[in-house]
Amino acid sequence: MLSPLTFFKCLAEDTRLKSLLLISLHEELCVCDLQSALQLSQPKVSRHLADLRKCNLLSDERRGKWVYYRLHPELPVWAQEVIASAAQHNSEFLADCQQQLTACSSCES
């Protein structure tokens, strides 16, 4: 069971928080999408996503050479509500990421 302490510790880092909020807004994103949005290398993005998986905040699915992430289906309702509210009410925090994500063509390379 996810405790509030574990939940907030997992999100107490800019890259992890932005990744989780972006995934919640888009329902599903792949590593390449997050690389573009966050302007970070694949290993760095993947490391942070692995941390979020360890906290059971995200689930992943491999499709070809890319791994796609979404909110964990067993995430408690209270955690889903916190994430949704944070994403909805902090558009300025994600503005640059959203712009970079929109400019991203696809995960073909």
PDB file of N, CA and C in Angstrom, residues 3-100:
ATOM      1  N   SER A   3       2.038   4.755   0.915  1.00  0.00           N
ATOM      2  CA  SER A   3       1.848   5.720   1.998  1.00  0.00           C
ATOM      3  C   SER A   3       2.066   7.130   1.462  1.00  0.00           C
ATOM      4  N   PRO A   4       1.465   8.119   2.116  1.00  0.00           N
ATOM      5  CA  PRO A   4       1.696   9.504   1.697  1.00  0.00           C
ATOM      6  C   PRO A   4       3.175   9.875   1.745  1.00  0.00           C
ATOM      7  N   LEU A   5       3.906   9.377   2.726  1.00  0.00           N
ATOM      8  CA  LEU A   5       5.327   9.687   2.842  1.00  0.00           C
ATOM      9  C   LEU A   5       6.093   9.166   1.624  1.00  0.00           C
ATOM     10  N   THR A   6       5.851   7.934   1.247  1.00  0.00           N
ATOM     11  CA  THR A   6       6.508   7.356   0.070  1.00  0.00           C
ATOM     12  C   THR A   6       6.111   8.118  -1.184  1.00  0.00           C
ATOM     13  N   PHE A   7       4.837   8.416  -1.320  1.00  0.00           N
ATOM     14  CA  PHE A   7       4.322   9.139  -2.480  1.00  0.00           C
ATOM     15  C   PHE A   7       5.044  10.478  -2.664  1.00  0.00           C
ATOM     16  N   PHE A   8       5.074  11.279  -1.609  1.00  0.00           N
ATOM     17  CA  PHE A   8       5.670  12.607  -1.743  1.00  0.00           C
ATOM     18  C   PHE A   8       7.188  12.551  -1.845  1.00  0.00           C
ATOM     19  N   LYS A   9       7.828  11.577  -1.226  1.00  0.00           N
ATOM     20  CA  LYS A   9       9.273  11.414  -1.396  1.00  0.00           C
ATOM     21  C   LYS A   9       9.611  11.096  -2.849  1.00  0.00           C
ATOM     22  N   CYS A  10       8.800  10.250  -3.461  1.00  0.00           N
ATOM     23  CA  CYS A  10       9.030   9.887  -4.857  1.00  0.00           C
ATOM     24  C   CYS A  10       8.903  11.089  -5.793  1.00  0.00           C
ATOM     25  N   LEU A  11       8.096  12.039  -5.416  1.00  0.00           N
ATOM     26  CA  LEU A  11       7.856  13.207  -6.271  1.00  0.00           C
ATOM     27  C   LEU A  11       8.684  14.421  -5.885  1.00  0.00           C
ATOM     28  N   ALA A  12       9.574  14.262  -4.920  1.00  0.00           N
ATOM     29  CA  ALA A  12      10.357  15.387  -4.406  1.00  0.00           C
ATOM     30  C   ALA A  12      11.595  15.663  -5.263  1.00  0.00           C
ATOM     31  N   GLU A  13      11.458  15.527  -6.565  1.00  0.00           N
ATOM     32  CA  GLU A  13      12.534  15.804  -7.512  1.00  0.00           C
ATOM     33  C   GLU A  13      11.881  16.307  -8.789  1.00  0.00           C
ATOM     34  N   ASP A  14      12.413  17.360  -9.349  1.00  0.00           N
ATOM     35  CA  ASP A  14      11.807  18.055 -10.485  1.00  0.00           C
ATOM     36  C   ASP A  14      11.519  17.135 -11.673  1.00  0.00           C
ATOM     37  N   THR A  15      12.469  16.335 -12.083  1.00  0.00           N
ATOM     38  CA  THR A  15      12.286  15.475 -13.253  1.00  0.00           C
ATOM     39  C   THR A  15      11.201  14.436 -13.015  1.00  0.00           C
ATOM     40  N   ARG A  16      11.196  13.818 -11.848  1.00  0.00           N
ATOM     41  CA  ARG A  16      10.168  12.814 -11.552  1.00  0.00           C
ATOM     42  C   ARG A  16       8.790  13.446 -11.484  1.00  0.00           C
ATOM     43  N   LEU A  17       8.693  14.611 -10.839  1.00  0.00           N
ATOM     44  CA  LEU A  17       7.400  15.283 -10.728  1.00  0.00           C
ATOM     45  C   LEU A  17       6.875  15.686 -12.104  1.00  0.00           C
ATOM     46  N   LYS A  18       7.715  16.326 -12.895  1.00  0.00           N
ATOM     47  CA  LYS A  18       7.277  16.741 -14.232  1.00  0.00           C
ATOM     48  C   LYS A  18       6.900  15.535 -15.088  1.00  0.00           C
ATOM     49  N   SER A  19       7.683  14.476 -15.021  1.00  0.00           N
ATOM     50  CA  SER A  19       7.370  13.270 -15.795  1.00  0.00           C
ATOM     51  C   SER A  19       6.006  12.720 -15.422  1.00  0.00           C
ATOM     52  N   LEU A  20       5.756  12.600 -14.131  1.00  0.00           N
ATOM     53  CA  LEU A  20       4.485  12.048 -13.670  1.00  0.00           C
ATOM     54  C   LEU A  20       3.312  12.935 -14.083  1.00  0.00           C
ATOM     55  N   LEU A  21       3.460  14.242 -13.933  1.00  0.00           N
ATOM     56  CA  LEU A  21       2.382  15.155 -14.302  1.00  0.00           C
ATOM     57  C   LEU A  21       2.116  15.126 -15.807  1.00  0.00           C
ATOM     58  N   LEU A  22       3.180  15.084 -16.606  1.00  0.00           N
ATOM     59  CA  LEU A  22       3.006  15.001 -18.059  1.00  0.00           C
ATOM     60  C   LEU A  22       2.313  13.705 -18.459  1.00  0.00           C
ATOM     61  N   ILE A  23       2.724  12.614 -17.855  1.00  0.00           N
ATOM     62  CA  ILE A  23       2.090  11.330 -18.157  1.00  0.00           C
ATOM     63  C   ILE A  23       0.619  11.364 -17.764  1.00  0.00           C
ATOM     64  N   SER A  24       0.320  11.965 -16.638  1.00  0.00           N
ATOM     65  CA  SER A  24      -1.089  12.026 -16.218  1.00  0.00           C
ATOM     66  C   SER A  24      -1.922  12.869 -17.180  1.00  0.00           C
ATOM     67  N   LEU A  25      -1.356  13.932 -17.706  1.00  0.00           N
ATOM     68  CA  LEU A  25      -2.083  14.790 -18.651  1.00  0.00           C
ATOM     69  C   LEU A  25      -2.298  14.119 -20.002  1.00  0.00           C
ATOM     70  N   HIS A  26      -1.348  13.295 -20.412  1.00  0.00           N
ATOM     71  CA  HIS A  26      -1.409  12.673 -21.738  1.00  0.00           C
ATOM     72  C   HIS A  26      -1.818  11.205 -21.685  1.00  0.00           C
ATOM     73  N   GLU A  27      -2.091  10.703 -20.499  1.00  0.00           N
ATOM     74  CA  GLU A  27      -2.491   9.314 -20.246  1.00  0.00           C
ATOM     75  C   GLU A  27      -1.362   8.318 -20.457  1.00  0.00           C
ATOM     76  N   GLU A  28      -0.529   8.536 -21.462  1.00  0.00           N
ATOM     77  CA  GLU A  28       0.575   7.628 -21.753  1.00  0.00           C
ATOM     78  C   GLU A  28       1.629   8.382 -22.549  1.00  0.00           C
ATOM     79  N   LEU A  29       2.893   8.192 -22.178  1.00  0.00           N
ATOM     80  CA  LEU A  29       4.008   8.775 -22.927  1.00  0.00           C
ATOM     81  C   LEU A  29       5.141   7.766 -22.979  1.00  0.00           C
ATOM     82  N   CYS A  30       5.942   7.863 -24.021  1.00  0.00           N
ATOM     83  CA  CYS A  30       7.116   6.997 -24.108  1.00  0.00           C
ATOM     84  C   CYS A  30       8.354   7.782 -23.689  1.00  0.00           C
ATOM     85  N   VAL A  31       9.430   7.066 -23.520  1.00  0.00           N
ATOM     86  CA  VAL A  31      10.678   7.682 -23.092  1.00  0.00           C
ATOM     87  C   VAL A  31      11.080   8.799 -24.056  1.00  0.00           C
ATOM     88  N   CYS A  32      10.928   8.563 -25.358  1.00  0.00           N
ATOM     89  CA  CYS A  32      11.342   9.586 -26.327  1.00  0.00           C
ATOM     90  C   CYS A  32      10.513  10.867 -26.185  1.00  0.00           C
ATOM     91  N   ASP A  33       9.228  10.733 -25.870  1.00  0.00           N
ATOM     92  CA  ASP A  33       8.389  11.912 -25.632  1.00  0.00           C
ATOM     93  C   ASP A  33       8.932  12.710 -24.446  1.00  0.00           C
ATOM     94  N   LEU A  34       9.258  11.999 -23.373  1.00  0.00           N
ATOM     95  CA  LEU A  34       9.750  12.668 -22.172  1.00  0.00           C
ATOM     96  C   LEU A  34      11.139  13.254 -22.382  1.00  0.00           C
ATOM     97  N   GLN A  35      11.973  12.604 -23.199  1.00  0.00           N
ATOM     98  CA  GLN A  35      13.275  13.170 -23.539  1.00  0.00           C
ATOM     99  C   GLN A  35      13.093  14.540 -24.176  1.00  0.00           C
ATOM    100  N   SER A  36      12.183  14.622 -25.136  1.00  0.00           N
ATOM    101  CA  SER A  36      11.923  15.893 -25.821  1.00  0.00           C
ATOM    102  C   SER A  36      11.332  16.921 -24.870  1.00  0.00           C
ATOM    103  N   ALA A  37      10.340  16.508 -24.105  1.00  0.00           N
ATOM    104  CA  ALA A  37       9.650  17.435 -23.213  1.00  0.00           C
ATOM    105  C   ALA A  37      10.577  17.995 -22.144  1.00  0.00           C
ATOM    106  N   LEU A  38      11.423  17.148 -21.591  1.00  0.00           N
ATOM    107  CA  LEU A  38      12.282  17.551 -20.476  1.00  0.00           C
ATOM    108  C   LEU A  38      13.664  18.005 -20.916  1.00  0.00           C
ATOM    109  N   GLN A  39      13.975  17.790 -22.200  1.00  0.00           N
ATOM    110  CA  GLN A  39      15.282  18.132 -22.748  1.00  0.00           C
ATOM    111  C   GLN A  39      16.408  17.447 -21.956  1.00  0.00           C
ATOM    112  N   LEU A  40      16.225  16.136 -21.747  1.00  0.00           N
ATOM    113  CA  LEU A  40      17.193  15.330 -21.008  1.00  0.00           C
ATOM    114  C   LEU A  40      17.554  14.097 -21.817  1.00  0.00           C
ATOM    115  N   SER A  41      18.669  13.466 -21.469  1.00  0.00           N
ATOM    116  CA  SER A  41      19.115  12.263 -22.162  1.00  0.00           C
ATOM    117  C   SER A  41      18.234  11.069 -21.813  1.00  0.00           C
ATOM    118  N   GLN A  42      18.242  10.069 -22.678  1.00  0.00           N
ATOM    119  CA  GLN A  42      17.454   8.863 -22.458  1.00  0.00           C
ATOM    120  C   GLN A  42      17.832   8.160 -21.158  1.00  0.00           C
ATOM    121  N   PRO A  43      19.135   7.990 -20.849  1.00  0.00           N
ATOM    122  CA  PRO A  43      19.466   7.319 -19.588  1.00  0.00           C
ATOM    123  C   PRO A  43      18.950   8.055 -18.351  1.00  0.00           C
ATOM    124  N   LYS A  44      19.006   9.377 -18.371  1.00  0.00           N
ATOM    125  CA  LYS A  44      18.531  10.151 -17.216  1.00  0.00           C
ATOM    126  C   LYS A  44      17.012  10.025 -17.065  1.00  0.00           C
ATOM    127  N   VAL A  45      16.294  10.148 -18.169  1.00  0.00           N
ATOM    128  CA  VAL A  45      14.835  10.013 -18.132  1.00  0.00           C
ATOM    129  C   VAL A  45      14.466   8.607 -17.661  1.00  0.00           C
ATOM    130  N   SER A  46      15.108   7.609 -18.224  1.00  0.00           N
ATOM    131  CA  SER A  46      14.802   6.221 -17.863  1.00  0.00           C
ATOM    132  C   SER A  46      15.081   5.936 -16.391  1.00  0.00           C
ATOM    133  N   ARG A  47      16.145   6.514 -15.855  1.00  0.00           N
ATOM    134  CA  ARG A  47      16.467   6.317 -14.435  1.00  0.00           C
ATOM    135  C   ARG A  47      15.368   6.878 -13.544  1.00  0.00           C
ATOM    136  N   HIS A  48      14.881   8.065 -13.871  1.00  0.00           N
ATOM    137  CA  HIS A  48      13.809   8.671 -13.073  1.00  0.00           C
ATOM    138  C   HIS A  48      12.499   7.898 -13.220  1.00  0.00           C
ATOM    139  N   LEU A  49      12.226   7.410 -14.420  1.00  0.00           N
ATOM    140  CA  LEU A  49      11.019   6.614 -14.623  1.00  0.00           C
ATOM    141  C   LEU A  49      11.109   5.294 -13.852  1.00  0.00           C
ATOM    142  N   ALA A  50      12.296   4.722 -13.791  1.00  0.00           N
ATOM    143  CA  ALA A  50      12.483   3.496 -13.002  1.00  0.00           C
ATOM    144  C   ALA A  50      12.189   3.760 -11.532  1.00  0.00           C
ATOM    145  N   ASP A  51      12.612   4.920 -11.038  1.00  0.00           N
ATOM    146  CA  ASP A  51      12.313   5.289  -9.644  1.00  0.00           C
ATOM    147  C   ASP A  51      10.809   5.379  -9.425  1.00  0.00           C
ATOM    148  N   LEU A  52      10.090   5.971 -10.368  1.00  0.00           N
ATOM    149  CA  LEU A  52       8.635   6.093 -10.252  1.00  0.00           C
ATOM    150  C   LEU A  52       7.949   4.726 -10.331  1.00  0.00           C
ATOM    151  N   ARG A  53       8.528   3.825 -11.113  1.00  0.00           N
ATOM    152  CA  ARG A  53       7.999   2.452 -11.163  1.00  0.00           C
ATOM    153  C   ARG A  53       8.217   1.740  -9.833  1.00  0.00           C
ATOM    154  N   LYS A  54       9.396   1.930  -9.244  1.00  0.00           N
ATOM    155  CA  LYS A  54       9.697   1.298  -7.947  1.00  0.00           C
ATOM    156  C   LYS A  54       8.733   1.769  -6.861  1.00  0.00           C
ATOM    157  N   CYS A  55       8.274   2.997  -6.980  1.00  0.00           N
ATOM    158  CA  CYS A  55       7.306   3.549  -6.019  1.00  0.00           C
ATOM    159  C   CYS A  55       5.874   3.104  -6.352  1.00  0.00           C
ATOM    160  N   ASN A  56       5.716   2.355  -7.429  1.00  0.00           N
ATOM    161  CA  ASN A  56       4.397   1.913  -7.906  1.00  0.00           C
ATOM    162  C   ASN A  56       3.487   3.063  -8.324  1.00  0.00           C
ATOM    163  N   LEU A  57       4.112   4.139  -8.823  1.00  0.00           N
ATOM    164  CA  LEU A  57       3.328   5.260  -9.341  1.00  0.00           C
ATOM    165  C   LEU A  57       3.067   5.095 -10.828  1.00  0.00           C
ATOM    166  N   LEU A  58       3.957   4.375 -11.518  1.00  0.00           N
ATOM    167  CA  LEU A  58       3.822   4.161 -12.957  1.00  0.00           C
ATOM    168  C   LEU A  58       3.872   2.680 -13.281  1.00  0.00           C
ATOM    169  N   SER A  59       3.252   2.340 -14.388  1.00  0.00           N
ATOM    170  CA  SER A  59       3.434   1.011 -14.977  1.00  0.00           C
ATOM    171  C   SER A  59       3.991   1.247 -16.378  1.00  0.00           C
ATOM    172  N   ASP A  60       4.632   0.230 -16.926  1.00  0.00           N
ATOM    173  CA  ASP A  60       5.249   0.394 -18.239  1.00  0.00           C
ATOM    174  C   ASP A  60       4.899  -0.760 -19.154  1.00  0.00           C
ATOM    175  N   GLU A  61       5.058  -0.498 -20.447  1.00  0.00           N
ATOM    176  CA  GLU A  61       4.803  -1.506 -21.468  1.00  0.00           C
ATOM    177  C   GLU A  61       5.783  -1.276 -22.606  1.00  0.00           C
ATOM    178  N   ARG A  62       6.527  -2.317 -22.948  1.00  0.00           N
ATOM    179  CA  ARG A  62       7.472  -2.222 -24.055  1.00  0.00           C
ATOM    180  C   ARG A  62       6.736  -2.459 -25.359  1.00  0.00           C
ATOM    181  N   ARG A  63       6.985  -1.566 -26.329  1.00  0.00           N
ATOM    182  CA  ARG A  63       6.458  -1.709 -27.685  1.00  0.00           C
ATOM    183  C   ARG A  63       7.614  -1.450 -28.635  1.00  0.00           C
ATOM    184  N   GLY A  64       8.122  -2.512 -29.205  1.00  0.00           N
ATOM    185  CA  GLY A  64       9.301  -2.373 -30.053  1.00  0.00           C
ATOM    186  C   GLY A  64      10.480  -1.953 -29.210  1.00  0.00           C
ATOM    187  N   LYS A  65      11.171  -0.901 -29.636  1.00  0.00           N
ATOM    188  CA  LYS A  65      12.339  -0.468 -28.870  1.00  0.00           C
ATOM    189  C   LYS A  65      12.006   0.588 -27.813  1.00  0.00           C
ATOM    190  N   TRP A  66      10.756   1.033 -27.741  1.00  0.00           N
ATOM    191  CA  TRP A  66      10.379   2.072 -26.785  1.00  0.00           C
ATOM    192  C   TRP A  66       9.542   1.501 -25.654  1.00  0.00           C
ATOM    193  N   VAL A  67       9.646   2.151 -24.514  1.00  0.00           N
ATOM    194  CA  VAL A  67       8.850   1.773 -23.357  1.00  0.00           C
ATOM    195  C   VAL A  67       7.872   2.908 -23.086  1.00  0.00           C
ATOM    196  N   TYR A  68       6.606   2.552 -22.950  1.00  0.00           N
ATOM    197  CA  TYR A  68       5.549   3.521 -22.706  1.00  0.00           C
ATOM    198  C   TYR A  68       5.119   3.445 -21.241  1.00  0.00           C
ATOM    199  N   TYR A  69       4.833   4.606 -20.675  1.00  0.00           N
ATOM    200  CA  TYR A  69       4.491   4.714 -19.255  1.00  0.00           C
ATOM    201  C   TYR A  69       3.119   5.334 -19.078  1.00  0.00           C
ATOM    202  N   ARG A  70       2.430   4.838 -18.066  1.00  0.00           N
ATOM    203  CA  ARG A  70       1.137   5.405 -17.669  1.00  0.00           C
ATOM    204  C   ARG A  70       1.028   5.294 -16.166  1.00  0.00           C
ATOM    205  N   LEU A  71       0.060   5.990 -15.584  1.00  0.00           N
ATOM    206  CA  LEU A  71      -0.149   5.875 -14.140  1.00  0.00           C
ATOM    207  C   LEU A  71      -0.464   4.429 -13.799  1.00  0.00           C
ATOM    208  N   HIS A  72       0.048   3.981 -12.687  1.00  0.00           N
ATOM    209  CA  HIS A  72      -0.180   2.600 -12.262  1.00  0.00           C
ATOM    210  C   HIS A  72      -1.673   2.387 -12.059  1.00  0.00           C
ATOM    211  N   PRO A  73      -2.229   1.299 -12.595  1.00  0.00           N
ATOM    212  CA  PRO A  73      -3.679   1.081 -12.486  1.00  0.00           C
ATOM    213  C   PRO A  73      -4.163   0.886 -11.048  1.00  0.00           C
ATOM    214  N   GLU A  74      -3.277   0.520 -10.142  1.00  0.00           N
ATOM    215  CA  GLU A  74      -3.679   0.314  -8.746  1.00  0.00           C
ATOM    216  C   GLU A  74      -3.312   1.493  -7.849  1.00  0.00           C
ATOM    217  N   LEU A  75      -3.036   2.638  -8.472  1.00  0.00           N
ATOM    218  CA  LEU A  75      -2.730   3.842  -7.707  1.00  0.00           C
ATOM    219  C   LEU A  75      -3.950   4.230  -6.875  1.00  0.00           C
ATOM    220  N   PRO A  76      -3.765   4.481  -5.580  1.00  0.00           N
ATOM    221  CA  PRO A  76      -4.914   4.850  -4.746  1.00  0.00           C
ATOM    222  C   PRO A  76      -5.619   6.105  -5.266  1.00  0.00           C
ATOM    223  N   VAL A  77      -6.904   6.171  -5.030  1.00  0.00           N
ATOM    224  CA  VAL A  77      -7.709   7.297  -5.502  1.00  0.00           C
ATOM    225  C   VAL A  77      -7.151   8.623  -4.992  1.00  0.00           C
ATOM    226  N   TRP A  78      -6.758   8.668  -3.721  1.00  0.00           N
ATOM    227  CA  TRP A  78      -6.232   9.928  -3.173  1.00  0.00           C
ATOM    228  C   TRP A  78      -4.995  10.382  -3.939  1.00  0.00           C
ATOM    229  N   ALA A  79      -4.132   9.442  -4.347  1.00  0.00           N
ATOM    230  CA  ALA A  79      -2.919   9.791  -5.092  1.00  0.00           C
ATOM    231  C   ALA A  79      -3.285  10.261  -6.503  1.00  0.00           C
ATOM    232  N   GLN A  80      -4.249   9.599  -7.135  1.00  0.00           N
ATOM    233  CA  GLN A  80      -4.723  10.022  -8.453  1.00  0.00           C
ATOM    234  C   GLN A  80      -5.263  11.448  -8.400  1.00  0.00           C
ATOM    235  N   GLU A  81      -5.996  11.753  -7.334  1.00  0.00           N
ATOM    236  CA  GLU A  81      -6.576  13.089  -7.191  1.00  0.00           C
ATOM    237  C   GLU A  81      -5.497  14.149  -6.984  1.00  0.00           C
ATOM    238  N   VAL A  82      -4.475  13.841  -6.201  1.00  0.00           N
ATOM    239  CA  VAL A  82      -3.368  14.780  -5.987  1.00  0.00           C
ATOM    240  C   VAL A  82      -2.658  15.054  -7.310  1.00  0.00           C
ATOM    241  N   ILE A  83      -2.369  13.997  -8.047  1.00  0.00           N
ATOM    242  CA  ILE A  83      -1.671  14.139  -9.331  1.00  0.00           C
ATOM    243  C   ILE A  83      -2.514  14.938 -10.321  1.00  0.00           C
ATOM    244  N   ALA A  84      -3.777  14.593 -10.442  1.00  0.00           N
ATOM    245  CA  ALA A  84      -4.663  15.299 -11.383  1.00  0.00           C
ATOM    246  C   ALA A  84      -4.790  16.773 -11.021  1.00  0.00           C
ATOM    247  N   SER A  85      -4.950  17.064  -9.747  1.00  0.00           N
ATOM    248  CA  SER A  85      -5.084  18.451  -9.304  1.00  0.00           C
ATOM    249  C   SER A  85      -3.793  19.234  -9.554  1.00  0.00           C
ATOM    250  N   ALA A  86      -2.664  18.632  -9.240  1.00  0.00           N
ATOM    251  CA  ALA A  86      -1.374  19.304  -9.457  1.00  0.00           C
ATOM    252  C   ALA A  86      -1.154  19.588 -10.939  1.00  0.00           C
ATOM    253  N   ALA A  87      -1.476  18.625 -11.790  1.00  0.00           N
ATOM    254  CA  ALA A  87      -1.303  18.816 -13.232  1.00  0.00           C
ATOM    255  C   ALA A  87      -2.242  19.895 -13.764  1.00  0.00           C
ATOM    256  N   GLN A  88      -3.476  19.886 -13.292  1.00  0.00           N
ATOM    257  CA  GLN A  88      -4.488  20.827 -13.777  1.00  0.00           C
ATOM    258  C   GLN A  88      -4.214  22.263 -13.331  1.00  0.00           C
ATOM    259  N   HIS A  89      -3.719  22.440 -12.128  1.00  0.00           N
ATOM    260  CA  HIS A  89      -3.585  23.784 -11.557  1.00  0.00           C
ATOM    261  C   HIS A  89      -2.178  24.356 -11.609  1.00  0.00           C
ATOM    262  N   ASN A  90      -1.276  23.722 -12.328  1.00  0.00           N
ATOM    263  CA  ASN A  90       0.101  24.212 -12.398  1.00  0.00           C
ATOM    264  C   ASN A  90       0.619  24.208 -13.828  1.00  0.00           C
ATOM    265  N   SER A  91      -0.176  24.723 -14.731  1.00  0.00           N
ATOM    266  CA  SER A  91       0.194  24.715 -16.143  1.00  0.00           C
ATOM    267  C   SER A  91       1.490  25.482 -16.396  1.00  0.00           C
ATOM    268  N   GLU A  92       1.761  26.525 -15.621  1.00  0.00           N
ATOM    269  CA  GLU A  92       2.998  27.292 -15.817  1.00  0.00           C
ATOM    270  C   GLU A  92       4.233  26.458 -15.465  1.00  0.00           C
ATOM    271  N   PHE A  93       4.107  25.532 -14.524  1.00  0.00           N
ATOM    272  CA  PHE A  93       5.206  24.654 -14.136  1.00  0.00           C
ATOM    273  C   PHE A  93       5.580  23.715 -15.284  1.00  0.00           C
ATOM    274  N   LEU A  94       4.594  23.373 -16.105  1.00  0.00           N
ATOM    275  CA  LEU A  94       4.801  22.426 -17.200  1.00  0.00           C
ATOM    276  C   LEU A  94       4.827  23.084 -18.576  1.00  0.00           C
ATOM    277  N   ALA A  95       4.702  24.396 -18.642  1.00  0.00           N
ATOM    278  CA  ALA A  95       4.551  25.084 -19.930  1.00  0.00           C
ATOM    279  C   ALA A  95       5.678  24.775 -20.908  1.00  0.00           C
ATOM    280  N   ASP A  96       6.930  24.899 -20.478  1.00  0.00           N
ATOM    281  CA  ASP A  96       8.059  24.628 -21.380  1.00  0.00           C
ATOM    282  C   ASP A  96       8.055  23.168 -21.827  1.00  0.00           C
ATOM    283  N   CYS A  97       7.767  22.271 -20.913  1.00  0.00           N
ATOM    284  CA  CYS A  97       7.733  20.842 -21.243  1.00  0.00           C
ATOM    285  C   CYS A  97       6.629  20.543 -22.246  1.00  0.00           C
ATOM    286  N   GLN A  98       5.469  21.136 -22.027  1.00  0.00           N
ATOM    287  CA  GLN A  98       4.335  20.913 -22.943  1.00  0.00           C
ATOM    288  C   GLN A  98       4.673  21.427 -24.337  1.00  0.00           C
ATOM    289  N   GLN A  99       5.350  22.568 -24.395  1.00  0.00           N
ATOM    290  CA  GLN A  99       5.727  23.141 -25.686  1.00  0.00           C
ATOM    291  C   GLN A  99       6.717  22.228 -26.407  1.00  0.00           C
ATOM    292  N   GLN A 100       7.711  21.719 -25.673  1.00  0.00           N
ATOM    293  CA  GLN A 100       8.684  20.810 -26.272  1.00  0.00           C
ATOM    294  C   GLN A 100       8.025  19.496 -26.690  1.00  0.00           C
TER     295      GLN A 100
END
